[in-house]
PDB file of C-alpha atoms in Angstrom:
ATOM      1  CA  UNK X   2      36.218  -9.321  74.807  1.00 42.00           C
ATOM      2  CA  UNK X   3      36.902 -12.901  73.814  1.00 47.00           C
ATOM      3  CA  UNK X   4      38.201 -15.580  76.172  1.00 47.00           C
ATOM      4  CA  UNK X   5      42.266 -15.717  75.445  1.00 49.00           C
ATOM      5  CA  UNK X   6      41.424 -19.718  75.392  1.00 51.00           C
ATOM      6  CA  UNK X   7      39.205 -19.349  71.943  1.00 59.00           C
ATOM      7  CA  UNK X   8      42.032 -17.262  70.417  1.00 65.00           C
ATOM      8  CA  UNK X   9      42.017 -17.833  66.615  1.00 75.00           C
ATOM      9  CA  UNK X  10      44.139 -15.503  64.800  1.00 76.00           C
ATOM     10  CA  UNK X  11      41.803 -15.850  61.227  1.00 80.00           C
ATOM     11  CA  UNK X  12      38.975 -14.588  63.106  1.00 85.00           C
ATOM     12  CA  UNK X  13      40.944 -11.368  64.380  1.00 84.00           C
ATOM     13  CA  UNK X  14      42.092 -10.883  60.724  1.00 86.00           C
ATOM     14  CA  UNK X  15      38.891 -11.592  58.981  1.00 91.00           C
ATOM     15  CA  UNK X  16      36.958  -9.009  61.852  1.00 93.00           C
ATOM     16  CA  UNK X  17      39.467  -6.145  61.192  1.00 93.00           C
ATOM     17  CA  UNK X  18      39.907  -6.293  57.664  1.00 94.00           C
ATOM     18  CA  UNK X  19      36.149  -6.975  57.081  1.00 94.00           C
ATOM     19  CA  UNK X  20      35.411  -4.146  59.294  1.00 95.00           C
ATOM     20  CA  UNK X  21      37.580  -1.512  57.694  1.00 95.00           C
ATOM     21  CA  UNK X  22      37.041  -3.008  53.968  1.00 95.00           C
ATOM     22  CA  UNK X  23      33.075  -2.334  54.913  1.00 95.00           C
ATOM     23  CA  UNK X  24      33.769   1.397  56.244  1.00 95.00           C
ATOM     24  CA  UNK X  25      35.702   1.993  53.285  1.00 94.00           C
ATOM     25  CA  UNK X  26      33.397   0.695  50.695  1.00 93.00           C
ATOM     26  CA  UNK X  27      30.908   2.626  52.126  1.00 93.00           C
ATOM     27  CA  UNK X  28      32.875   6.058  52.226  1.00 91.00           C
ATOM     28  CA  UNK X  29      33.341   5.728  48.562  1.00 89.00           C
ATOM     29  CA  UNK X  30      29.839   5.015  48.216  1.00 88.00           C
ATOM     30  CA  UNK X  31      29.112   7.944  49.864  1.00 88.00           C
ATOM     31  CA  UNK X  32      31.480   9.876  47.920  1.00 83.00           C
ATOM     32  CA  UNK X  33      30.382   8.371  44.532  1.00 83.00           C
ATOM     33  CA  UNK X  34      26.636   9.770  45.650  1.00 83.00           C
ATOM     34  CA  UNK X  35      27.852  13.234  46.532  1.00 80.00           C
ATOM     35  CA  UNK X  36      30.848  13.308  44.230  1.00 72.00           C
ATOM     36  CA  UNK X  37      29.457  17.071  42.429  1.00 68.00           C
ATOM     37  CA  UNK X  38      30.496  18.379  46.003  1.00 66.00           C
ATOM     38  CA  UNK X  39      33.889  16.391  45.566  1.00 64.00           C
ATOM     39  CA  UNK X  40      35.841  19.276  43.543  1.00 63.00           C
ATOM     40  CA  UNK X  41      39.840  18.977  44.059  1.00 62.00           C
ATOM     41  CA  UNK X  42      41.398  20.088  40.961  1.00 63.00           C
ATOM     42  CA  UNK X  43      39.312  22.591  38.843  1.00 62.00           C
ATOM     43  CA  UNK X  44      41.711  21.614  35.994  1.00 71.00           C
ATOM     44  CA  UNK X  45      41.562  17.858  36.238  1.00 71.00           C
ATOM     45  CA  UNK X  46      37.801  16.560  37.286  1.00 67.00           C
ATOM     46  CA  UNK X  47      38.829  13.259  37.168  1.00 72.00           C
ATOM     47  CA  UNK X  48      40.534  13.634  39.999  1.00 73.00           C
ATOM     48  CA  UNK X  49      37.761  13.008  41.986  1.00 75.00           C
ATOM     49  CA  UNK X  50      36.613  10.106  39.649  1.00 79.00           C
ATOM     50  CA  UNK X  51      40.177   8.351  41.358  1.00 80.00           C
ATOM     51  CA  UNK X  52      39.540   9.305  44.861  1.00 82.00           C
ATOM     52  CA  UNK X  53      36.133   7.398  44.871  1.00 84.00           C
ATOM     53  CA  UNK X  54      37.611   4.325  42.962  1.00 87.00           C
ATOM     54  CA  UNK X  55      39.989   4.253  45.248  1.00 89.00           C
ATOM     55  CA  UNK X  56      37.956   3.663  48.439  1.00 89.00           C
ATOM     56  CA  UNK X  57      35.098   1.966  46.586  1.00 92.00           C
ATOM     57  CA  UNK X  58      38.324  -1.176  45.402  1.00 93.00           C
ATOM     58  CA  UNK X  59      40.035  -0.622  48.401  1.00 94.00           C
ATOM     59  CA  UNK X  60      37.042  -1.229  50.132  1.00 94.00           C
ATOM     60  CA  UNK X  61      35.563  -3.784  48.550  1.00 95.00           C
ATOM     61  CA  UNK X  62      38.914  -6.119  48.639  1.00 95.00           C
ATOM     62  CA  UNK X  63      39.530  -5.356  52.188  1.00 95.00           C
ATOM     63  CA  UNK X  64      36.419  -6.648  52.998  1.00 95.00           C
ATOM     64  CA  UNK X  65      36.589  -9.671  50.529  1.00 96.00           C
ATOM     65  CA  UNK X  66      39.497 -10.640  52.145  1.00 95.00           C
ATOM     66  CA  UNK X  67      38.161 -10.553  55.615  1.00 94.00           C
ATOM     67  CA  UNK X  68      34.897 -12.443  54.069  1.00 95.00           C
ATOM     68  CA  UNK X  69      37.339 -15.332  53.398  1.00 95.00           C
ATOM     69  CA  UNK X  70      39.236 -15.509  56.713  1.00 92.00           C
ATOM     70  CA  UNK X  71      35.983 -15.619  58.010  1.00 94.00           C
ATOM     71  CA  UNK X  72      34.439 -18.120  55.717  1.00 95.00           C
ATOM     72  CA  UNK X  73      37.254 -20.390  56.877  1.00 93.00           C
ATOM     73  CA  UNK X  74      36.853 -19.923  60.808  1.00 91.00           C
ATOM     74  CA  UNK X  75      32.881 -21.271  59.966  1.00 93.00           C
ATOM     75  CA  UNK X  76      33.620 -23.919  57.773  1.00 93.00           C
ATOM     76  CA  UNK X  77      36.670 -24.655  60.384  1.00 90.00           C
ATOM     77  CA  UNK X  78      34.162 -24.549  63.417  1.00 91.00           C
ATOM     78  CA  UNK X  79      31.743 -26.624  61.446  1.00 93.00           C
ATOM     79  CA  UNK X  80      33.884 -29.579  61.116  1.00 91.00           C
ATOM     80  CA  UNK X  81      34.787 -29.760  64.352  1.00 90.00           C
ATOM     81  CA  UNK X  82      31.249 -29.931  65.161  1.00 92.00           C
ATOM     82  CA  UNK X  83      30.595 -32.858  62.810  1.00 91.00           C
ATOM     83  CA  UNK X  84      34.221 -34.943  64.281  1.00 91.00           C
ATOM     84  CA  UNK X  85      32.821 -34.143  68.039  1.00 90.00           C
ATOM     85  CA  UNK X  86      29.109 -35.343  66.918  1.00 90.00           C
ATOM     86  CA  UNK X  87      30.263 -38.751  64.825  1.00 85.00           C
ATOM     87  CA  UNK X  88      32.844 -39.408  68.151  1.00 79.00           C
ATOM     88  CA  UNK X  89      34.980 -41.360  66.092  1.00 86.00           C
ATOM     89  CA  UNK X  90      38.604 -40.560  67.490  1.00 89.00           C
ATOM     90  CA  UNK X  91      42.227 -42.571  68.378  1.00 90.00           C
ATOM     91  CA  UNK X  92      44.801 -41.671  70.467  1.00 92.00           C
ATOM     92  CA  UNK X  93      48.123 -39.896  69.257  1.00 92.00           C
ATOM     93  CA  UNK X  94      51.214 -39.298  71.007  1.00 93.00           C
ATOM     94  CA  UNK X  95      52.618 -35.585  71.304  1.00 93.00           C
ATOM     95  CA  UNK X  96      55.454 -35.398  69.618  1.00 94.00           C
ATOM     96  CA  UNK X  97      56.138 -31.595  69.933  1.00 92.00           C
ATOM     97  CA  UNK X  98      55.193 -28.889  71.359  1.00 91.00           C
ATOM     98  CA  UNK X  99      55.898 -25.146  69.719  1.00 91.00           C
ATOM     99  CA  UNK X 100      54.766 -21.830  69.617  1.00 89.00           C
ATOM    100  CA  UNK X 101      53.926 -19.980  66.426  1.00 84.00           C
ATOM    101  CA  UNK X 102      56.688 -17.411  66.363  1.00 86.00           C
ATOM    102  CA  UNK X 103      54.508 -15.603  63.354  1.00 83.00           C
ATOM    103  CA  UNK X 104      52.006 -14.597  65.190  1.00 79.00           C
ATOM    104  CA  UNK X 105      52.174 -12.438  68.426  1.00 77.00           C
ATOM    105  CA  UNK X 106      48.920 -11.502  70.497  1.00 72.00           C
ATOM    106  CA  UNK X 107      49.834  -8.537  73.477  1.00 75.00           C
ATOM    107  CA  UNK X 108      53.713  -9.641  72.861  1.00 81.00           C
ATOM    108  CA  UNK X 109      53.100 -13.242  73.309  1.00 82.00           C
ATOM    109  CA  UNK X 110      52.777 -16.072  70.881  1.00 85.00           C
ATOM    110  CA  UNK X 111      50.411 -18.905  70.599  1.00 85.00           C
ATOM    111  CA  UNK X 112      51.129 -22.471  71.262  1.00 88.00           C
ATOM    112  CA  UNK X 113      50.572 -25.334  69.102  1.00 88.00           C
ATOM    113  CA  UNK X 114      50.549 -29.424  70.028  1.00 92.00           C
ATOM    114  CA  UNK X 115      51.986 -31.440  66.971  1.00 94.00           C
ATOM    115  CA  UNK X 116      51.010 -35.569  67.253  1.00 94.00           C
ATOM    116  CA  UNK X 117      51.357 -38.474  64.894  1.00 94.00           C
ATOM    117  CA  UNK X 118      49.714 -41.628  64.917  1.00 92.00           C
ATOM    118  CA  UNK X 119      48.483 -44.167  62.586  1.00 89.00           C
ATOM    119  CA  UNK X 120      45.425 -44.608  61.182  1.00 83.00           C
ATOM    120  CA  UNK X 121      43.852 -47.831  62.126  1.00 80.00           C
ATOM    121  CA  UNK X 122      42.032 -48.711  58.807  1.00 77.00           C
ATOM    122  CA  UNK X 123      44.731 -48.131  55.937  1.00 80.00           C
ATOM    123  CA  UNK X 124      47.948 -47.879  58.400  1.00 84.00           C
ATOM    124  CA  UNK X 125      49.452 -45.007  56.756  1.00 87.00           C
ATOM    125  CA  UNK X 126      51.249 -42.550  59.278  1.00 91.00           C
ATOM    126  CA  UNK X 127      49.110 -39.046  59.885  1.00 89.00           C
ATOM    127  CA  UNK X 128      50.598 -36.181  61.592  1.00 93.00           C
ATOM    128  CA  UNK X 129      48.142 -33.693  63.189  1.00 92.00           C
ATOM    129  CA  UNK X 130      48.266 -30.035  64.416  1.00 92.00           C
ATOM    130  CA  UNK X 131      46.104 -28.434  67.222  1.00 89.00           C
ATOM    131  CA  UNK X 132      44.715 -25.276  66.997  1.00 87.00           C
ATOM    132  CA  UNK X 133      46.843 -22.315  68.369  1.00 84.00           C
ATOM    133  CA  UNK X 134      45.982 -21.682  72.072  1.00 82.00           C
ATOM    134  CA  UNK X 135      47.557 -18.565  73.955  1.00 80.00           C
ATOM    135  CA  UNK X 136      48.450 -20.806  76.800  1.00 80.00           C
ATOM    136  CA  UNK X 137      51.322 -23.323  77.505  1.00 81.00           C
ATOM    137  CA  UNK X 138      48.908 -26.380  77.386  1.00 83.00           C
ATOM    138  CA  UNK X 139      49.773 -28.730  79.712  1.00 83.00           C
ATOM    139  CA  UNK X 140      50.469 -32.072  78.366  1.00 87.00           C
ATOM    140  CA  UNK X 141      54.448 -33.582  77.755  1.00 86.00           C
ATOM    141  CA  UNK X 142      55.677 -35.499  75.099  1.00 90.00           C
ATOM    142  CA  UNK X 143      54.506 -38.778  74.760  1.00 89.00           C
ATOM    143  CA  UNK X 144      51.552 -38.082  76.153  1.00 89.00           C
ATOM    144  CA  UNK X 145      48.238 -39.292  74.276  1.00 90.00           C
ATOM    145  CA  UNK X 146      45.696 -36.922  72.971  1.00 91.00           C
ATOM    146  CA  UNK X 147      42.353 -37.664  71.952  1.00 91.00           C
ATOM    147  CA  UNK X 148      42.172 -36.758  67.874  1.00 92.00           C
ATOM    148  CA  UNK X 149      38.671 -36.619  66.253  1.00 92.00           C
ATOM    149  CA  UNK X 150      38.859 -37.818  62.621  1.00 89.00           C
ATOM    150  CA  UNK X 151      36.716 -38.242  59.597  1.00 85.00           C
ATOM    151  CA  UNK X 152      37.411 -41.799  58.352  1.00 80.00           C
ATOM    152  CA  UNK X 153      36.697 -40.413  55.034  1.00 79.00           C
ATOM    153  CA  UNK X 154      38.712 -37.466  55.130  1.00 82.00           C
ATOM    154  CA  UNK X 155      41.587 -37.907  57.012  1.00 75.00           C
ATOM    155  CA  UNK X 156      42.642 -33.895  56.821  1.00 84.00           C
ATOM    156  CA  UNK X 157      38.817 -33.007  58.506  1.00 88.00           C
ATOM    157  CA  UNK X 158      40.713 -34.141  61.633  1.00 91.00           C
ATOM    158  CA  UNK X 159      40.175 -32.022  65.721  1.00 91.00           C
ATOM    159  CA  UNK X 160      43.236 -32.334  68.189  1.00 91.00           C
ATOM    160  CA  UNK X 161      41.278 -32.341  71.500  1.00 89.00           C
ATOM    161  CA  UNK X 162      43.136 -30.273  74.100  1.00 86.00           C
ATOM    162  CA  UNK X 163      41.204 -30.205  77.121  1.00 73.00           C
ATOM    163  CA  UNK X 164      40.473 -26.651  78.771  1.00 57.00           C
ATOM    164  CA  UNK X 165      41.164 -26.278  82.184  1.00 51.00           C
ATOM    165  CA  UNK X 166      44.471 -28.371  81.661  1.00 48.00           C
ATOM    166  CA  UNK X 167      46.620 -25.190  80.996  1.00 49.00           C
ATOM    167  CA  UNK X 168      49.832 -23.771  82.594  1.00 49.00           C
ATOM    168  CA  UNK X 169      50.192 -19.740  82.666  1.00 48.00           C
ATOM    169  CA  UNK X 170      53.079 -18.444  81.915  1.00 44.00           C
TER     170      UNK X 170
END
């Protein structure tokens, strides 16, 4: 089982429906080999023509749409790679702290760290959001976080929270 730390919601949704989409695609490939055994209506043998299609579209955009969420976790996990690797970052002040009220993981809700700061090349104001952790992490407002950015992108952008530095609740 994962680490409650390295919670990301998109990869529980892209794992599930990918999973199920991939059963189901395959049950109406199965039924589309053997559909002569696949009688349910004498007087309507299309009926069985709508069962398969069924599972085989069901299927296929279950497991399309857990493709995605998962394409997104990789591309999401790739850029934080690159900010870590370049190790160009400034310092932002927290200026909230909230919990994602949307999601709920064993009846509790992941936390979020919300900080602004601005950029030191063009001076425009950027507001960043941290990835959702399940714990209370334990920095105040005010505080400065280390955030990773992409001087070129300033959306490709890592709040660093640092493990360890949690309070359970």
């Amino acid at each position: 089982m994962r680490s409650q730390k390295n919670f990301n919601p998109s990869l529980v949704i892209g794992e599930v429906f990918g999973g199920i989409g991939f059963i189901f695609f395959i049950l109406g490939f199965t039924f589309l080999l053997k559909r002569d055994a696949l009688v349910f209506d004498v007087d309507n043998p299309n009926a069985s023509r709508i069962f398969i299609g069924v599972f085989l579209s069901l299927g296929f955009l279950m497991f399309v749409t857990g493709a995605i969420f998962l394409l997104k976790v990789r591309h999401r996990k790739k850029v934080q790679k690159r900010l870590l690797e370049i190790g160009y970052f400034i310092y932002a002040p927290v200026t909230e702290i909230r919990q994602d009220m949307t999601i709920s993981v064993d009846d509790r809700h992941p936390y979020c760290v919300l900080c602004e700061a601005i950029h030191p090349f063009t001076g425009e104001p950027l507001s960043f959001k941290s990835d959702d952790v399940l714990y209370l992490p334990n920095v105040h407002l005010g505080d400065q976080l280390r955030v990773y950015l992409d001087e070129n992108k300033p959306k490709d952008y890592y709040v660093e929270i640092i493990p360890g530095n949690e309070i359970n609740y």
